[in-house]
XYZ file of C-alpha atoms in Angstrom:
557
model
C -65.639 48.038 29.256
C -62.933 45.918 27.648
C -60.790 49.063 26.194
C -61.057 50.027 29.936
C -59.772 46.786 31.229
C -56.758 46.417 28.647
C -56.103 49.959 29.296
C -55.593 49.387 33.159
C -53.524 46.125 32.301
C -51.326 48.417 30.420
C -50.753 50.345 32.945
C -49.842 47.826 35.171
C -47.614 46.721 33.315
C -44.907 49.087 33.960
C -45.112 50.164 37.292
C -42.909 52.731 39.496
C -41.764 51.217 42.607
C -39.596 53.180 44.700
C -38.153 54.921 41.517
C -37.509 52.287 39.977
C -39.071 50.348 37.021
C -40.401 46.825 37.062
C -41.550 45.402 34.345
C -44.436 42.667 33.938
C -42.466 39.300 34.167
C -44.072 38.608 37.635
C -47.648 39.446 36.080
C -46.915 37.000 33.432
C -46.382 33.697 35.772
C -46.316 30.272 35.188
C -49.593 28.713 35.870
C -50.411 27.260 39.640
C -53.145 25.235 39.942
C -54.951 24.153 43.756
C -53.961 20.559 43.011
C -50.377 22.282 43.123
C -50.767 23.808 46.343
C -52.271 20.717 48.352
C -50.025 17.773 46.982
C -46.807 17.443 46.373
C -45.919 17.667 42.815
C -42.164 16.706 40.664
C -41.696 18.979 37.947
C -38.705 19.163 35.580
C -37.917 22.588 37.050
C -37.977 21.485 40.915
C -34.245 22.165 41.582
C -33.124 25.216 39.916
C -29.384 25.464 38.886
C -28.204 28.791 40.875
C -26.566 31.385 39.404
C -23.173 33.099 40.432
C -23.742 36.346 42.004
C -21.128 39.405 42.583
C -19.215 38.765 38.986
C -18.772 41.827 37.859
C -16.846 41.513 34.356
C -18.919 41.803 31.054
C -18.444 38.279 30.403
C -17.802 35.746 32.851
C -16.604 32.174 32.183
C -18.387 30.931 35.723
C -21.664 32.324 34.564
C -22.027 30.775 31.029
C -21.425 27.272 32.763
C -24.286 28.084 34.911
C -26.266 28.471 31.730
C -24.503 25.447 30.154
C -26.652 22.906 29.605
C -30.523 24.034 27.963
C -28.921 24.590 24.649
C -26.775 21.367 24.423
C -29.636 19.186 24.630
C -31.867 21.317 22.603
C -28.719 21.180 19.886
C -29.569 16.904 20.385
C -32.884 17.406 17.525
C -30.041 18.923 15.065
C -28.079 15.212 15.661
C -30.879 12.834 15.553
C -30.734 9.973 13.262
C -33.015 11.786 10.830
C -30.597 14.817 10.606
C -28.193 12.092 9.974
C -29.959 10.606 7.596
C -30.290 13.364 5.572
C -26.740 14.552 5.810
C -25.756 11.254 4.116
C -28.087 11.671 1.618
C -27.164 14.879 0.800
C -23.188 13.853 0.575
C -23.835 10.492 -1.463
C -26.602 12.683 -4.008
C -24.836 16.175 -4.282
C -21.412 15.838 -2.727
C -20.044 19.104 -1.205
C -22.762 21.134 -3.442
C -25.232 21.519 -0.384
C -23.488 22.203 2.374
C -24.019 25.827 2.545
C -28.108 24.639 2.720
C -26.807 23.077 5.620
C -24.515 26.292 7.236
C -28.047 28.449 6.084
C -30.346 26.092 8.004
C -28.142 25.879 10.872
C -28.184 29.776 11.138
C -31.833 29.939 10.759
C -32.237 27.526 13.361
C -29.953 29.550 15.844
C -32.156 33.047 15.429
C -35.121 30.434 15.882
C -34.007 29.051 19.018
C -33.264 32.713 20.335
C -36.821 33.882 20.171
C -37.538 30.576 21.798
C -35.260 31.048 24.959
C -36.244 34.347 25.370
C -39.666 33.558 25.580
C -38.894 31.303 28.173
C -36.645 33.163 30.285
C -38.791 36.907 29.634
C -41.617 35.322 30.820
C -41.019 32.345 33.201
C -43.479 30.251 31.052
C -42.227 28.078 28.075
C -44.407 28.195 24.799
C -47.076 25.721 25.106
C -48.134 27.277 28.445
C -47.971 30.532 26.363
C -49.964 28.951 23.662
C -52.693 27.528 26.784
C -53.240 31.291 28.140
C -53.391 33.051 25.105
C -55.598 30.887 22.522
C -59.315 30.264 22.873
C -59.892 26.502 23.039
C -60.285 25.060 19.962
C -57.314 26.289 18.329
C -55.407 25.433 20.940
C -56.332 21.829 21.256
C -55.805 21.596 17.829
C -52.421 23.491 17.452
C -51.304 20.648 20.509
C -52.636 17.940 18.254
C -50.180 18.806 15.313
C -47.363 19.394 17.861
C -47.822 15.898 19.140
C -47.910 14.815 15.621
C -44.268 16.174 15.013
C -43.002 14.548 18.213
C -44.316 11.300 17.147
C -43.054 11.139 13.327
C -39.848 12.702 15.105
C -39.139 10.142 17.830
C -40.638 7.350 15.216
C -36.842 8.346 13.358
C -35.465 8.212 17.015
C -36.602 4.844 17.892
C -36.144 3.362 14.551
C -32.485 4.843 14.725
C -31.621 3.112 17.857
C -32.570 -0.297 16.267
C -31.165 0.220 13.086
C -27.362 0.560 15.510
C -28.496 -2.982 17.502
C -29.058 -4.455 14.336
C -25.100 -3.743 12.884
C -23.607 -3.700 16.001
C -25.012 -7.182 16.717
C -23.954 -7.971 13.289
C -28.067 -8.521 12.179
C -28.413 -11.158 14.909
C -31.450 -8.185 16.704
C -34.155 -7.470 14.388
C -35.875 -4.404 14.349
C -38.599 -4.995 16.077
C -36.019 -6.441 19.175
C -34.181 -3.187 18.881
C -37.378 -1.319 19.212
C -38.407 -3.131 22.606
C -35.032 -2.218 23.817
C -35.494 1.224 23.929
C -38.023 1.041 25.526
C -35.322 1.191 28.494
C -34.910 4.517 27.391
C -37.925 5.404 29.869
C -36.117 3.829 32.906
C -32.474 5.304 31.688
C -34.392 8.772 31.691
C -36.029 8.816 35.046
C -32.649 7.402 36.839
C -31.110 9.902 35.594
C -33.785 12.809 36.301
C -34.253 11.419 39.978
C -30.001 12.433 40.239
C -30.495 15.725 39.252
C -30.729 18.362 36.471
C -26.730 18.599 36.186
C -25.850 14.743 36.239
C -28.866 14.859 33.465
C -27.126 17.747 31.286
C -23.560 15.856 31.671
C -24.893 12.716 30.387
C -25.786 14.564 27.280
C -22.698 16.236 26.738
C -21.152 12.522 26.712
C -23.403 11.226 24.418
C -22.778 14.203 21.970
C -19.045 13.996 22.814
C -19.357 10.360 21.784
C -21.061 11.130 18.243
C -18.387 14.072 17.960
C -15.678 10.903 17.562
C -17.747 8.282 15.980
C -18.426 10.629 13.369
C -15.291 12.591 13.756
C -13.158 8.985 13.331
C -15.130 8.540 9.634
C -14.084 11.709 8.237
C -10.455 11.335 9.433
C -10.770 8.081 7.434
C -12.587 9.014 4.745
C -10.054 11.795 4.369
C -12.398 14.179 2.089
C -10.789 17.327 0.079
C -10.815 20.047 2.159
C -10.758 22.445 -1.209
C -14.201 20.923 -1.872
C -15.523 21.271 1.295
C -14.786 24.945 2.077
C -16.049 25.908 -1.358
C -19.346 23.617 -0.782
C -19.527 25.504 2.145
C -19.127 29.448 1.803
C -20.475 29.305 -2.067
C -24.264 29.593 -2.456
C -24.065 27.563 -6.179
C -24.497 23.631 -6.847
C -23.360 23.126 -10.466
C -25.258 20.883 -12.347
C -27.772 20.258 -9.740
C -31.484 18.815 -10.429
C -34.594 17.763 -9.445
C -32.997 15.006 -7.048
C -30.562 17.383 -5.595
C -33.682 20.367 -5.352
C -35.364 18.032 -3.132
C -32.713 16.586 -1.112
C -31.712 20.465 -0.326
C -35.485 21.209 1.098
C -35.062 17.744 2.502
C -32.357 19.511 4.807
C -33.516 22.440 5.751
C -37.086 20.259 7.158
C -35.019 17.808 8.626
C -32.558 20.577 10.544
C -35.255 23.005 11.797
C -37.696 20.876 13.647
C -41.073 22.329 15.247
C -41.260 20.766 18.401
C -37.937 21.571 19.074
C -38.646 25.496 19.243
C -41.116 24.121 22.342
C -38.143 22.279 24.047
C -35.922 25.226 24.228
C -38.632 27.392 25.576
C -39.096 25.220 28.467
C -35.152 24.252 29.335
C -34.088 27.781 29.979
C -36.393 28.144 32.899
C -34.568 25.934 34.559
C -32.299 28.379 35.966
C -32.479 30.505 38.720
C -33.496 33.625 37.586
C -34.969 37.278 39.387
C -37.430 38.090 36.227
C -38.109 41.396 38.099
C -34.293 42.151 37.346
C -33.993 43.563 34.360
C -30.567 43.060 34.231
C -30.554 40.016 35.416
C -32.755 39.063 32.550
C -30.785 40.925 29.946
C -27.806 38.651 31.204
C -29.798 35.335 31.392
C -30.808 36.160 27.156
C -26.965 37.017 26.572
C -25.520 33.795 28.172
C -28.184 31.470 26.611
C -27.302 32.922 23.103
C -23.653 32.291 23.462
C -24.559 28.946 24.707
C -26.981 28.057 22.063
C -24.373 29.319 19.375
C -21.719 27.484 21.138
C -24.042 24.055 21.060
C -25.427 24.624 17.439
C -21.625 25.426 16.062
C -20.774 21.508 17.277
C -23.774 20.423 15.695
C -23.222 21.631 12.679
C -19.057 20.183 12.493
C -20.716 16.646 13.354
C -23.093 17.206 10.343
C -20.568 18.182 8.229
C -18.065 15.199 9.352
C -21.313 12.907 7.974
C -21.701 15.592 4.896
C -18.279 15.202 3.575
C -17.738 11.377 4.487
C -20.458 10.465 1.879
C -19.504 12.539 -0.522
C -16.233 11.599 -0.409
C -17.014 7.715 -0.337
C -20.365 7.786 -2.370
C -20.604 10.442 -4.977
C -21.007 9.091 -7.935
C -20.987 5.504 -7.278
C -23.780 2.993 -8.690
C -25.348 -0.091 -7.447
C -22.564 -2.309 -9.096
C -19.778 -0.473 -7.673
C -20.705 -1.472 -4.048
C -21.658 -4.626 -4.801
C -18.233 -5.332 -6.153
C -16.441 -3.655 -3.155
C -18.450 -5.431 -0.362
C -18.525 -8.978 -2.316
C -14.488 -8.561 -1.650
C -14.879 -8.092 1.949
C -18.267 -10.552 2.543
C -19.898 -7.300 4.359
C -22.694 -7.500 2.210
C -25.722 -9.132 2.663
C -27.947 -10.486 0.132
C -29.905 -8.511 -2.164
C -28.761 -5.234 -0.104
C -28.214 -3.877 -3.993
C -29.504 -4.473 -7.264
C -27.064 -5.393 -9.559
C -27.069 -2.136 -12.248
C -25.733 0.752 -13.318
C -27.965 3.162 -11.365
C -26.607 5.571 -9.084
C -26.495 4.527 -5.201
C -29.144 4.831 -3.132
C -28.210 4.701 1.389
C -29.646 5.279 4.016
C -28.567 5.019 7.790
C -28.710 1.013 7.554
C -26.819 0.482 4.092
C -24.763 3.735 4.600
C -23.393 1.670 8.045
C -22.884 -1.466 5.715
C -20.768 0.217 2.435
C -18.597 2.424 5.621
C -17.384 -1.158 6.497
C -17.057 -2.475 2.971
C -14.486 0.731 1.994
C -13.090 1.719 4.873
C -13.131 -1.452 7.026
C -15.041 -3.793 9.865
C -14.027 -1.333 12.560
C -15.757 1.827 10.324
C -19.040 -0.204 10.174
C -19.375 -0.592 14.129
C -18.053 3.034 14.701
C -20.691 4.209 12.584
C -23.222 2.313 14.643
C -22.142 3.411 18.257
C -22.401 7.072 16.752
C -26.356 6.389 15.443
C -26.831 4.861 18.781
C -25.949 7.865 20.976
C -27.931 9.917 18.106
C -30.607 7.878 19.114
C -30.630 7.260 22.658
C -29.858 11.198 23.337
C -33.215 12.711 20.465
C -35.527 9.874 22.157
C -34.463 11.184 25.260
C -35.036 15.213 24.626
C -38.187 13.797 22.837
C -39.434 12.493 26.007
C -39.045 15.823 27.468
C -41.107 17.974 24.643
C -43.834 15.339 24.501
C -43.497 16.170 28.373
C -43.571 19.682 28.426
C -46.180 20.374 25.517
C -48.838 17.990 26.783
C -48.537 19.553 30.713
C -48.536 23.073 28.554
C -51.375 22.586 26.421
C -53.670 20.548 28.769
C -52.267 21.720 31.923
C -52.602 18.624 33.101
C -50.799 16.729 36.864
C -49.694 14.145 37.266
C -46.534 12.338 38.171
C -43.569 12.411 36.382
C -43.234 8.875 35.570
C -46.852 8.436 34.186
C -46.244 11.291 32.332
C -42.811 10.060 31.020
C -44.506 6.632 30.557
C -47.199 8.243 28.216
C -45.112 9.924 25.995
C -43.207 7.207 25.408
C -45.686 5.046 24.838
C -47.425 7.399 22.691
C -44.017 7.100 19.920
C -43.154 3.500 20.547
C -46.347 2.142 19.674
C -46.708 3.137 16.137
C -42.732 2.530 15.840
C -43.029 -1.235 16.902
C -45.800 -1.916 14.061
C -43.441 -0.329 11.366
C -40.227 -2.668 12.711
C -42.740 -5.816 12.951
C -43.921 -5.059 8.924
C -41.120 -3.431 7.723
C -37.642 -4.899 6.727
C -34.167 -2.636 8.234
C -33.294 -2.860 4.298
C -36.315 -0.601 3.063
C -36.972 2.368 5.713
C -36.220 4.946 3.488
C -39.721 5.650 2.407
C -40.932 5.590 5.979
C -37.963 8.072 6.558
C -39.308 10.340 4.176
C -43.068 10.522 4.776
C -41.805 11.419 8.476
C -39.560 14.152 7.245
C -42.897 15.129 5.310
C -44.796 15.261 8.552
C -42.736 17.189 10.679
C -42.320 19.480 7.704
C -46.148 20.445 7.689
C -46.062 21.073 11.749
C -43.291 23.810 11.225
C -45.349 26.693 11.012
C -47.366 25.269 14.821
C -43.924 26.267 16.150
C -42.285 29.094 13.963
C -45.730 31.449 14.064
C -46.792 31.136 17.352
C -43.011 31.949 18.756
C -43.091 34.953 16.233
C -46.151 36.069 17.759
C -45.606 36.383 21.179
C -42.500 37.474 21.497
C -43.468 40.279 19.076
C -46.425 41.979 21.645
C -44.797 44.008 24.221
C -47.289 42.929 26.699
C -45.759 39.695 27.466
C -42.159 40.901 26.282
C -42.344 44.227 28.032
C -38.813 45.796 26.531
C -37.673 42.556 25.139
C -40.268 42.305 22.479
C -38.846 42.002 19.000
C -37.781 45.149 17.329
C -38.806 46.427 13.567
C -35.785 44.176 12.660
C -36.556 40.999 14.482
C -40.518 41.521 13.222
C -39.710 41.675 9.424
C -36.781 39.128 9.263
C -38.549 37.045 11.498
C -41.653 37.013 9.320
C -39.586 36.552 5.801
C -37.599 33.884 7.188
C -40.263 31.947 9.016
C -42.292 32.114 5.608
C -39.230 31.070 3.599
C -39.005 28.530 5.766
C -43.018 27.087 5.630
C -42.841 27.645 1.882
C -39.891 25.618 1.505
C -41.284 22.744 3.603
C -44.683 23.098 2.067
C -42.488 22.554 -1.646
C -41.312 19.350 -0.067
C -44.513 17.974 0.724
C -46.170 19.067 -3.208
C -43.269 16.699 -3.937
C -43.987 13.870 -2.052
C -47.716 13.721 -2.543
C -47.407 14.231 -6.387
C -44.831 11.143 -6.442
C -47.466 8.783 -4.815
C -49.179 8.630 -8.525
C -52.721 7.930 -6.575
C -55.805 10.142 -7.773
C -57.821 8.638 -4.326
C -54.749 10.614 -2.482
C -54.766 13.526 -4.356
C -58.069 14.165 -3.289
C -57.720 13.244 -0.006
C -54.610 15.710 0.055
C -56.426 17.982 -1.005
C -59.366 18.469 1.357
C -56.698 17.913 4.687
C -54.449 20.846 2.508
C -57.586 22.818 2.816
C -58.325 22.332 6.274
C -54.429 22.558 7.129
C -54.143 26.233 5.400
C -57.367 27.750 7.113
C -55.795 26.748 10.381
C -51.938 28.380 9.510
C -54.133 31.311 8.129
C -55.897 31.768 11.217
C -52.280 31.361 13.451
C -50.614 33.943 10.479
C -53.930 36.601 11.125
C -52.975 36.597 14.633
C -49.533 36.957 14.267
C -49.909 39.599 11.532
C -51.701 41.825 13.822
C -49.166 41.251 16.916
C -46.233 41.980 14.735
C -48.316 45.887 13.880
C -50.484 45.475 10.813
C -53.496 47.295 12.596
C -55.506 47.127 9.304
C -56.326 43.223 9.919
C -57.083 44.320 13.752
C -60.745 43.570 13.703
C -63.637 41.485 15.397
C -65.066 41.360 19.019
C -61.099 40.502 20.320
C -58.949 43.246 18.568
C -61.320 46.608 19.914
C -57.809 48.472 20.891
C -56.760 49.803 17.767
C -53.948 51.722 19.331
C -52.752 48.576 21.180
C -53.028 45.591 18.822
C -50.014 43.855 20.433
C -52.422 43.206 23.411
C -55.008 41.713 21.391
C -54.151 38.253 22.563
C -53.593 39.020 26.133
C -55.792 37.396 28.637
C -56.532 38.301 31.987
C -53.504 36.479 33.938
C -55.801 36.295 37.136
C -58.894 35.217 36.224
C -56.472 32.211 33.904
C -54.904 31.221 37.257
C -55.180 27.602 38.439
């Protein structure tokens, strides 16, 4: 009886009307709900940005502004304070060595965020609504759980970023915890700017990144790094006399550039164009656009990383404790006790990093520095709002408004972040820093398998599913990617020198694996390895990418 049902799905799927084909995009709808239909209800997607019609060139400059916009503040999680962060790590710890980690991650991320936006735009529903239809409930409720998880530890670095910039540019006189209440504002800031529209919204982004562009830019024209160095950091896949520290710090950036929520995001922004899904052309052309966009938006990204990259290294390479402390004591920039006085090698962070700018390169470098962390921060809290936003109304389908929605998820991050800037000194947030990056890094594969997986089944991709190609370099790259991540938390837990949290790592490893292993059985079987298609769900053998498709009607509301 089931075979007969999936069979008749299948066939709807592709009908023939009036000799021509249309595919299953208005099958596969967003969900409605009654509540919908009776009471007014503001969604991120209310006012659709129109696109020009009649342009008949291959590529039309008029028609990738109309898509301008998703991918520019999706590019915002490559810029946040924790990319930062670990982009002045990398310079001051390994100089130029790493930056073709950083070019590598910043590709990956790209072919990420293109399964992502086609997802969105194929189907009309963004990846946690993909996630509700297609899941039975427990694994769902728990794959939302470690999604929320990431947004939290990711807005945590968002938060903690913003106050960290207060605190220099108000030359220490607002603590952390004072910086942390401010941005709180960030809720307000967000909704006056949503109630103006999705345009006026997209601009303000574009100035904040345009802002970091020459904060950041302004450092590395000062800083005035070798350009020989650079290129050959770049484009050459070898970091001489690396070690342990600099093995670390390079997983460090490939966790901290290819964030999971942020493959949820993108999903969701691209539907906020106006687009015929039942035009297969015009969805061909909405997946073309969005990919020149996104590479357009991700390219930036990456020159601002590299401006941070290359200013560190320049200034910091090599230099010890005592070095600083000699340069700064000639300026008065530093304060007390910011370093130990000894020989070993120098240890920033966004905070000190801000401090030893202004000690080398002068006052004017320090506050520069800070107004770029501050539109880092403002703009990733911001875009963090929105994926708390859009996963929990995905997940848990839930209605309400948009500012008690918008007032939840910010709540949600700011609370933990206020107890860490009440307990914690601005001098010693690297360790909090880095058992965040360790946090998001065990969400990744929440995002990475899931996106793999559906866009893989031609039942909810029709002829946009992912070909041979896409399946097997999606799958190595994706598990590169976990196993890398998963390296980087064996490190941290093995430095905490605790037998009580071994243990306790261990049993939550074992719980954490079943879970991936369960996402990774699903995925295998979507991407065509029939042998694992078994059990009372997988009964059509000759169509195991439908295994995971649910009956759209019945789902409605």
């Amino acid at each position: 009886m089931k075979a007969e049902q999936d069979e008749d799905l299948l066939e709807e799927d592709s009908p023939q009307e009036n000799g021509a084909e249309t595919n299953q995009y208005s099958s596969v709808s967003p969900p409605s709900s009654p509540v919908a239909q009776d009471e007014p209800f503001s969604t991120y997607f209310e006012d659709k940005v129109a696109i020009p019609d009649n342009v008949s060139q291959m590529f039309s400059f008029r028609k990738l502004w109309a898509f301008t916009g998703p991918g520019f503040l999706m590019s915002i999680a490559y810029l946040d304070p924790g990319n930062i962060e670990s982009d002045l790590q990398s310079g001051a710890k390994a100089g130029y060595k790493l930056l073709w980690i950083l070019l590598g991650a910043t590709i990956i991320g790209l072919l990420l965020q293109r399964l992502a936006a086609r997802l969105g735009v194929v189907t009309g529903m963004h990846l946690a609504e993909v996630c509700n239809r297609q899941y039975s409930t427990v694994p769902r409720v728990m794959l939302w759980v470690m999604v929320e998880l990431a947004i939290i530890g990711s807005d945590m670095q968002e938060v903690i970023g913003c106050a960290i910039a207060l605190n220099l540019l108000s030359v220490g006189r607002i603590p952390l915890w004072a910086g942390v209440l401010i941005t709180i504002t960030d809720t307000f800031v967000f909704l006056f700017l949503d109630k103006y529209g999705l345009r006026k919204l997209e601009a303000f982004f574009g100035f904040l990144i345009t802002v970091m562009a020459l904060s950041f830019g302004y450092e590395y024209v000062v800083a005035a790094p070798d350009q020989t160095e650079l290129l050959k950091g770049m484009f050459i896949p070898y970091c001489a006399g690396c070690g342990s520290v600099q093995l670390e710090q390079a997983v460090g950036i490939v966790g901290a550039v290819i964030m999971p929520h942020n493959i949820y995001l993108h999903s969701a922004l691209v539907k906020s164009r106006d687009i015929d899904r039942k035009n297969k052309n015009e969805v061909k052309e909405a997946n073309k656009y969005y990919f020149i966009e996104a590479t357009v938006a991700l390219f930036i990204s990456f020159l601002i990383n590299v401006f941070v990259v290359a200013v560190f290294a320049e200034a910091f390479y090599g230099k010890t404790n005592n070095d600083m402390n000699q340069k700064c004591n000639e300026t008065g920039l530093l304060p007390k006790d910011l370093f130990p006085r000894n020989n070993e090698t120098l240890q920033v962070d966004i905070y000190k990093g801000g401090i030893v700018l202004g000690c080398i390169f002068g006052p004017a470098a320090l506050y520069i520095w800070a107004i770029g962390i501050l539109a880092a921060g403002q703009s990733s809290t911001m875009t963090g709002t929105y994926s708390g936003q859009f996963v929990m109304e995905g997940f848990l389908n839930l209605r309400w408004s948009r500012f008690a929605r918008v007032l939840l998820t910010r709540s949600i991050a700011i609370t933990p972040t206020l107890l860490v800037a009440i307990f914690q000194d601005v001098k010693h947030l690297t360790g909090m820093n880095d058992f965040l990056n360790v946090l998001q890094s065990m969400q990744l594969p929440f995002a990475l398998i899931p996106i793999l997986t559906f866009t893989s089944m031609k039942s909810i991709m029709n002829d946009f599913a992912n070909g041979m190609v896409w399946k097997i370099s999606g799958g190595v790259v994706i598990l590169v990617v976990c196993a890398i991540n998963m390296y980087f938390v064996v490190v941290y837990v093995t430095a905490l020198h605790s037998v009580l949290l071994y243990v306790l790592a261990a049993l939550l490893s074992l719980a954490y694996l079943c879970f991936v292993g369960y996402l990774a059985w699903h995925c295998l079987v979507a991407l065509g390895v029939s042998c694992l298609d078994f059990g009372s769900r997988m009964q059509l053998s000759r169509h195991t990418d439908i295994y995971l498709l649910t009956d759209m009607d019945t789902d409605t509301g």
